[in-house]
Amino acid sequence: MDPINKSIVQSALNGFLNRDVYLHLETTNGAYAVHRKESNMTVGAYIRNGRICFGRGIITGDGPYRVGLKIELGWVYAEGLTDFETDQEGRLLLAGHDQDGRLAVALELSLSPFEL
Amino acid sequence: MEQHVLVVFPHPDDETFGCGGTIAQFTKSGVPVTYVCGTMGQMGRNMGRPFFANRESLPSIREAELEKACQAIGIQHLIKLGLRDKTIEFEDPEQLTDRIEQILKEVRPSLVITHYPGHAVHPDHNALGDVTIRAVSRLSLQERPIVYAHAFARDCQDMLGAPDIINDISAVSEMKLAAIRAHRSQSQVILPRLGNGQFKNPSSKNSYSHMLERESFWTYRFS
Ligand SMILES: [Zn+2]
């Protein structure tokens, strides 16, 4: 992955507009956050292969970045995004990494389902 | 003397961090060790330092790291259950218990090492430890292997008392260290502390010294 280039990510988002898109969205502070006393709560959530269709998708901020996808009945939102990759399969991978390179947030879009 | 050891953990690297030295002791003395690894740690947040993995590349990277770590500590037989990280507690426990029971009947281990259910912090650890204990308890008393349960919750000594098995692994610490290094994506964050000698400095708050010196287990008591 490379540090986010806003215009490349924006054009990649545009490529997914008004299509059936598979979504991976997650945030985590690590399964051991409480155990290692890094936090007083272990929190995390993920959705893998949620199928969405969005007519508006924007990346914003000065880094770390935010992304909002406007879907028919609501929104998909992520903040803290620092790095991106577009892979050979045409997927857009966005992630936010902390100072130790650990993943804290991820938002990924694909036209075919993500592997389980 | 054990005849065959079966290790059951959910994540690539549990075998190394938790009991890599104990496994190395067995394999070094000629006891075969089979590792049943539940998932590929697909949802781990460590991506290497500097990070070189991403959410989609992580599973195959960890799979390769696992093979290398198994070589380092002499595990010759690896069984991958193909479950997904963080989801084991939501699977049907009966089905998982059947699967482990089937493996027990094939491998016929004299010793099983797994997580102590309820005392192993990560929900996957507790869930897979639980079904493993259930599977062992289905066996008749004569068939039943000994179970070493691994626990590391902060309060585990208060809850369980002191561990009855304390293995001095210093003679095989290099093998364990090689396995830790093999799990690159997961260990690079802590390796600088190793380089600074913190592995060796017991007074350090984030000391990992104990990891290369001893490993402890509770012999599971079936009621
Ligand atoms: Zn684990």
Short mmCIF file of C-alpha atoms and ligand atoms in Angstrom, two decimals:
data_model
loop_
_atom_site.label_atom_id
_atom_site.label_comp_id
_atom_site.label_asym_id
_atom_site.label_seq_id
_atom_site.Cartn_x
_atom_site.Cartn_y
_atom_site.Cartn_z
CA MET A 1 0.00 0.00 0.00
CA ASP A 2 1.04 3.61 -0.49
CA PRO A 3 0.14 6.81 1.34
CA ILE A 4 -3.23 7.99 0.09
CA ASN A 5 -3.24 10.03 -3.08
CA LYS A 6 -6.60 11.76 -2.95
CA SER A 7 -7.15 12.21 -6.66
CA ILE A 8 -6.28 8.59 -7.50
CA VAL A 9 -8.61 7.35 -4.74
CA GLN A 10 -11.36 9.73 -5.86
CA SER A 11 -11.23 8.45 -9.43
CA ALA A 12 -11.20 4.86 -8.14
CA LEU A 13 -14.33 5.64 -6.09
CA ASN A 14 -15.96 7.12 -9.19
CA GLY A 15 -15.42 3.80 -10.95
CA PHE A 16 -17.74 2.09 -8.45
CA LEU A 17 -20.62 4.57 -8.74
CA ASN A 18 -24.08 3.11 -9.37
CA ARG A 19 -22.89 -0.50 -9.53
CA ASP A 20 -23.37 -3.49 -7.24
CA VAL A 21 -20.30 -3.32 -5.04
CA TYR A 22 -18.99 -5.67 -2.32
CA LEU A 23 -17.87 -3.87 0.81
CA HIS A 24 -15.38 -4.78 3.53
CA LEU A 25 -15.52 -2.28 6.38
CA GLU A 26 -13.85 -2.67 9.74
CA THR A 27 -12.41 -0.90 12.70
CA THR A 28 -10.47 -2.40 15.59
CA ASN A 29 -8.22 -1.46 18.46
CA GLY A 30 -6.94 -5.04 18.67
CA ALA A 31 -8.24 -8.13 20.42
CA TYR A 32 -5.76 -7.57 23.27
CA ALA A 33 -6.44 -3.86 23.91
CA VAL A 34 -7.69 -4.41 27.45
CA HIS A 35 -5.28 -7.25 28.18
CA ARG A 36 -2.30 -5.06 27.22
CA LYS A 37 -3.87 -2.05 28.96
CA GLU A 38 -3.70 -0.06 25.72
CA SER A 39 -7.34 0.87 26.26
CA ASN A 40 -10.05 0.21 28.81
CA MET A 41 -12.24 -1.35 26.11
CA THR A 42 -11.62 -3.84 23.35
CA VAL A 43 -13.70 -2.59 20.43
CA GLY A 44 -14.00 -3.75 16.86
CA ALA A 45 -16.57 -4.29 14.15
CA TYR A 46 -16.46 -5.62 10.66
CA ILE A 47 -18.73 -6.37 7.74
CA ARG A 48 -17.39 -8.56 4.97
CA ASN A 49 -19.12 -8.77 1.62
CA GLY A 50 -21.90 -6.36 2.40
CA ARG A 51 -23.44 -5.58 -1.00
CA ILE A 52 -24.11 -1.92 -1.58
CA CYS A 53 -24.77 0.52 -4.40
CA PHE A 54 -23.76 4.15 -4.01
CA GLY A 55 -24.52 7.14 -6.19
CA ARG A 56 -22.11 9.45 -4.43
CA GLY A 57 -18.68 8.58 -3.01
CA ILE A 58 -16.19 11.16 -1.74
CA ILE A 59 -12.77 11.14 -0.09
CA THR A 60 -12.04 14.22 2.00
CA GLY A 61 -9.69 15.58 4.66
CA ASP A 62 -5.98 16.45 4.68
CA GLY A 63 -4.75 13.14 6.02
CA PRO A 64 -5.73 10.98 7.70
CA TYR A 65 -8.66 10.97 5.30
CA ARG A 66 -12.38 10.31 5.51
CA VAL A 67 -14.62 8.54 3.00
CA GLY A 68 -18.40 8.77 2.75
CA LEU A 69 -20.50 6.65 0.40
CA LYS A 70 -24.12 7.70 -0.02
CA ILE A 71 -26.27 4.59 -0.47
CA GLU A 72 -29.96 4.48 -1.25
CA LEU A 73 -31.17 4.43 2.34
CA GLY A 74 -28.16 5.73 4.24
CA TRP A 75 -24.41 6.08 4.42
CA VAL A 76 -21.15 4.17 4.70
CA TYR A 77 -18.47 6.14 6.55
CA ALA A 78 -14.85 5.64 7.59
CA GLU A 79 -12.26 7.97 9.07
CA GLY A 80 -8.59 7.68 9.90
CA LEU A 81 -7.62 6.35 6.45
CA THR A 82 -3.92 6.73 5.65
CA ASP A 83 -2.98 4.25 2.90
CA PHE A 84 -4.42 2.86 -0.31
CA GLU A 85 -3.92 0.25 -2.97
CA THR A 86 -5.75 -0.61 -6.19
CA ASP A 87 -4.97 -4.22 -7.01
CA GLN A 88 -5.01 -6.27 -10.22
CA GLU A 89 -8.59 -7.36 -9.58
CA GLY A 90 -9.71 -3.73 -9.68
CA ARG A 91 -10.39 -3.63 -5.96
CA LEU A 92 -9.85 -0.45 -3.96
CA LEU A 93 -8.23 -1.10 -0.58
CA LEU A 94 -8.11 1.74 1.95
CA ALA A 95 -6.68 1.40 5.45
CA GLY A 96 -5.66 3.51 8.41
CA HIS A 97 -2.47 2.43 10.21
CA ASP A 98 -1.17 3.58 13.58
CA GLN A 99 2.46 4.51 14.32
CA ASP A 100 3.36 0.82 14.68
CA GLY A 101 1.88 -0.02 11.28
CA ARG A 102 -1.08 -1.80 12.86
CA LEU A 103 -4.38 -1.64 11.06
CA ALA A 104 -7.02 0.41 12.87
CA VAL A 105 -9.61 0.93 10.14
CA ALA A 106 -10.21 -0.48 6.66
CA LEU A 107 -12.66 0.24 3.86
CA GLU A 108 -12.44 -1.91 0.74
CA LEU A 109 -14.59 -2.08 -2.40
CA SER A 110 -14.74 -4.81 -5.02
CA LEU A 111 -16.99 -5.77 -7.94
CA SER A 112 -16.73 -9.45 -6.94
CA PRO A 113 -17.05 -10.93 -3.44
CA PHE A 114 -14.01 -10.86 -1.16
CA GLU A 115 -12.51 -14.22 -0.24
CA LEU A 116 -13.64 -15.75 3.02
CA MET B 1 7.48 -40.21 27.49
CA GLU B 2 4.80 -38.90 25.12
CA GLN B 3 4.07 -40.79 21.91
CA HIS B 4 2.32 -38.06 19.95
CA VAL B 5 1.37 -34.49 20.83
CA LEU B 6 -1.66 -32.73 19.32
CA VAL B 7 -1.71 -28.93 19.54
CA VAL B 8 -5.02 -27.14 18.90
CA PHE B 9 -5.05 -23.34 18.60
CA PRO B 10 -7.02 -20.89 16.45
CA HIS B 11 -4.29 -18.62 15.03
CA PRO B 12 -1.01 -18.98 13.19
CA ASP B 13 1.52 -17.87 15.89
CA ASP B 14 -0.42 -19.19 18.93
CA GLU B 15 1.69 -22.35 18.64
CA THR B 16 4.88 -20.27 18.72
CA PHE B 17 4.22 -17.57 21.30
CA GLY B 18 2.29 -19.84 23.65
CA CYS B 19 4.20 -23.09 23.50
CA GLY B 20 6.89 -23.00 20.81
CA GLY B 21 9.56 -24.04 23.30
CA THR B 22 7.54 -26.96 24.64
CA ILE B 23 6.82 -28.14 21.09
CA ALA B 24 10.52 -27.85 20.22
CA GLN B 25 11.42 -29.95 23.26
CA PHE B 26 9.07 -32.70 22.09
CA THR B 27 10.14 -32.70 18.44
CA LYS B 28 13.82 -32.55 19.39
CA SER B 29 13.41 -35.69 21.45
CA GLY B 30 11.65 -37.45 18.57
CA VAL B 31 8.02 -37.05 19.65
CA PRO B 32 5.84 -36.15 16.64
CA VAL B 33 3.71 -33.03 17.00
CA THR B 34 0.57 -32.35 14.95
CA TYR B 35 -0.76 -28.81 14.88
CA VAL B 36 -4.47 -28.13 14.26
CA CYS B 37 -4.69 -24.46 13.33
CA GLY B 38 -8.23 -23.08 13.30
CA THR B 39 -7.96 -19.95 11.15
CA MET B 40 -5.42 -18.04 9.09
CA GLY B 41 -5.62 -15.03 11.42
CA GLN B 42 -7.31 -13.13 8.61
CA MET B 43 -8.36 -10.28 10.87
CA GLY B 44 -5.07 -9.61 12.65
CA ARG B 45 -4.19 -5.93 12.91
CA ASN B 46 -0.42 -6.40 12.79
CA MET B 47 0.72 -6.00 9.20
CA GLY B 48 4.49 -5.97 9.77
CA ARG B 49 6.63 -3.02 10.78
CA PRO B 50 6.95 -1.19 8.48
CA PHE B 51 3.71 -2.77 7.29
CA PHE B 52 4.00 -4.95 4.20
CA ALA B 53 0.68 -6.81 4.37
CA ASN B 54 -2.85 -5.60 3.87
CA ARG B 55 -6.22 -7.05 4.87
CA GLU B 56 -6.49 -9.07 1.65
CA SER B 57 -2.88 -10.28 1.39
CA LEU B 58 -2.56 -11.12 5.10
CA PRO B 59 -4.06 -14.68 5.06
CA SER B 60 -1.63 -16.09 2.48
CA ILE B 61 1.31 -14.25 4.07
CA ARG B 62 0.43 -15.72 7.47
CA GLU B 63 -0.02 -19.17 5.96
CA ALA B 64 3.53 -19.04 4.59
CA GLU B 65 4.85 -17.71 7.90
CA LEU B 66 3.14 -20.56 9.70
CA GLU B 67 4.78 -23.20 7.49
CA LYS B 68 8.16 -21.63 8.22
CA ALA B 69 7.52 -21.44 11.96
CA CYS B 70 6.44 -25.09 12.00
CA GLN B 71 9.74 -26.01 10.36
CA ALA B 72 11.64 -23.98 12.96
CA ILE B 73 10.17 -25.92 15.88
CA GLY B 74 9.90 -29.27 14.13
CA ILE B 75 6.14 -29.60 13.56
CA GLN B 76 5.75 -32.02 10.66
CA HIS B 77 2.00 -32.31 10.41
CA LEU B 78 -0.24 -29.27 10.07
CA ILE B 79 -4.04 -29.48 9.85
CA LYS B 80 -5.86 -26.28 8.84
CA LEU B 81 -9.50 -26.16 9.91
CA GLY B 82 -10.30 -23.31 7.48
CA LEU B 83 -12.34 -21.25 9.93
CA ARG B 84 -12.42 -17.47 9.88
CA ASP B 85 -10.65 -15.31 12.43
CA LYS B 86 -12.93 -13.91 15.19
CA THR B 87 -15.88 -16.15 14.22
CA ILE B 88 -15.20 -19.45 16.02
CA GLU B 89 -17.48 -18.65 18.98
CA PHE B 90 -20.37 -18.16 16.52
CA GLU B 91 -19.98 -21.53 14.79
CA ASP B 92 -22.01 -24.58 15.82
CA PRO B 93 -19.97 -26.07 18.71
CA GLU B 94 -21.33 -29.58 18.04
CA GLN B 95 -19.95 -29.56 14.50
CA LEU B 96 -16.58 -28.26 15.64
CA THR B 97 -16.46 -30.83 18.44
CA ASP B 98 -17.19 -33.60 15.90
CA ARG B 99 -14.33 -32.34 13.76
CA ILE B 100 -11.83 -32.31 16.65
CA GLU B 101 -13.07 -35.70 17.86
CA GLN B 102 -12.44 -37.14 14.40
CA ILE B 103 -8.89 -35.73 14.44
CA LEU B 104 -8.33 -37.16 17.95
CA LYS B 105 -9.38 -40.59 16.67
CA GLU B 106 -7.01 -40.35 13.70
CA VAL B 107 -3.97 -38.94 15.50
CA ARG B 108 -4.49 -40.76 18.82
CA PRO B 109 -2.36 -38.29 20.79
CA SER B 110 -1.04 -39.04 24.24
CA LEU B 111 -1.04 -35.31 25.04
CA VAL B 112 -3.23 -32.43 23.80
CA ILE B 113 -2.24 -28.79 24.20
CA THR B 114 -4.98 -26.17 23.80
CA HIS B 115 -6.20 -22.91 25.35
CA TYR B 116 -7.82 -23.02 28.75
CA PRO B 117 -11.46 -22.10 28.00
CA GLY B 118 -12.47 -18.91 29.75
CA HIS B 119 -8.91 -17.93 30.64
CA ALA B 120 -7.25 -17.26 27.30
CA VAL B 121 -8.32 -13.63 26.53
CA HIS B 122 -9.20 -13.91 22.82
CA PRO B 123 -12.74 -15.21 22.11
CA ASP B 124 -11.35 -17.56 19.44
CA HIS B 125 -8.92 -19.04 22.02
CA ASN B 126 -11.69 -19.66 24.52
CA ALA B 127 -14.08 -21.08 21.92
CA LEU B 128 -11.65 -23.52 20.30
CA GLY B 129 -10.26 -24.54 23.71
CA ASP B 130 -13.80 -25.27 24.78
CA VAL B 131 -14.66 -27.52 21.83
CA THR B 132 -11.32 -29.30 22.15
CA ILE B 133 -12.01 -30.08 25.81
CA ARG B 134 -15.50 -31.25 24.83
CA ALA B 135 -14.05 -33.53 22.16
CA VAL B 136 -11.50 -35.04 24.55
CA SER B 137 -14.17 -35.62 27.18
CA ARG B 138 -16.17 -37.67 24.66
CA LEU B 139 -13.37 -40.27 24.68
CA SER B 140 -13.43 -43.10 27.16
CA LEU B 141 -11.13 -42.77 30.19
CA GLN B 142 -8.66 -45.28 28.69
CA GLU B 143 -8.47 -43.42 25.35
CA ARG B 144 -8.32 -39.95 26.86
CA PRO B 145 -5.05 -38.04 26.43
CA ILE B 146 -3.69 -35.69 29.06
CA VAL B 147 -4.59 -32.05 28.30
CA TYR B 148 -2.23 -29.16 28.97
CA ALA B 149 -4.34 -26.01 29.01
CA HIS B 150 -2.67 -22.69 28.22
CA ALA B 151 -4.02 -19.62 30.04
CA PHE B 152 -2.78 -16.07 30.12
CA ALA B 153 -5.64 -13.83 31.25
CA ARG B 154 -4.44 -11.34 33.86
CA ASP B 155 -6.47 -13.00 36.59
CA CYS B 156 -5.81 -16.62 35.57
CA GLN B 157 -3.56 -17.40 38.55
CA ASP B 158 -6.23 -16.05 40.93
CA MET B 159 -8.86 -18.17 39.25
CA LEU B 160 -6.91 -21.37 38.57
CA GLY B 161 -4.11 -21.30 41.11
CA ALA B 162 -0.50 -21.69 40.04
CA PRO B 163 0.18 -23.70 36.88
CA ASP B 164 1.30 -27.25 37.65
CA ILE B 165 3.46 -27.62 34.53
CA ILE B 166 6.36 -25.18 34.26
CA ASN B 167 8.72 -26.03 31.41
CA ASP B 168 12.20 -24.57 31.37
CA ILE B 169 12.67 -23.94 27.64
CA SER B 170 15.97 -22.07 27.74
CA ALA B 171 17.77 -24.95 25.98
CA VAL B 172 15.50 -24.54 22.93
CA SER B 173 15.07 -20.76 23.09
CA GLU B 174 16.85 -20.31 19.75
CA MET B 175 14.33 -22.58 18.06
CA LYS B 176 11.45 -20.63 19.58
CA LEU B 177 13.09 -17.37 18.56
CA ALA B 178 13.44 -18.61 14.97
CA ALA B 179 9.71 -19.41 14.95
CA ILE B 180 8.90 -15.98 16.39
CA ARG B 181 10.96 -14.42 13.59
CA ALA B 182 9.20 -16.60 11.01
CA HIS B 183 5.91 -14.97 12.01
CA ARG B 184 7.30 -11.72 10.61
CA SER B 185 4.05 -9.86 10.07
CA GLN B 186 3.07 -10.49 13.67
CA SER B 187 6.40 -10.24 15.48
CA GLN B 188 8.15 -7.26 13.90
CA VAL B 189 6.44 -4.84 16.29
CA ILE B 190 7.98 -6.58 19.32
CA LEU B 191 11.32 -7.55 17.74
CA PRO B 192 12.97 -4.14 18.36
CA ARG B 193 12.47 -4.74 22.09
CA LEU B 194 14.28 -8.00 21.57
CA GLY B 195 17.14 -6.15 19.83
CA ASN B 196 17.39 -3.74 22.77
CA GLY B 197 17.88 -6.67 25.05
CA GLN B 198 14.47 -6.25 26.65
CA PHE B 199 13.80 -9.93 26.12
CA LYS B 200 16.59 -10.46 28.61
CA ASN B 201 15.70 -7.70 31.04
CA PRO B 202 13.16 -8.94 33.56
CA SER B 203 12.73 -5.52 35.17
CA SER B 204 11.42 -3.98 31.96
CA LYS B 205 7.68 -3.35 31.98
CA ASN B 206 7.25 -4.76 28.49
CA SER B 207 9.68 -7.58 29.09
CA TYR B 208 9.44 -10.64 26.94
CA SER B 209 12.20 -12.43 28.82
CA HIS B 210 9.83 -15.04 30.22
CA MET B 211 8.83 -16.03 26.68
CA LEU B 212 12.25 -17.51 26.00
CA GLU B 213 12.75 -19.00 29.44
CA ARG B 214 9.67 -20.91 30.44
CA GLU B 215 6.18 -21.94 29.39
CA SER B 216 3.45 -22.90 31.85
CA PHE B 217 0.33 -24.98 31.58
CA TRP B 218 -2.48 -26.24 33.75
CA THR B 219 -3.26 -29.92 33.48
CA TYR B 220 -6.97 -29.91 32.72
CA ARG B 221 -9.04 -31.78 35.30
CA PHE B 222 -12.08 -33.45 33.78
CA SER B 223 -14.95 -33.55 36.26
ZN ZN C 1 -4.32 -16.37 19.10
#
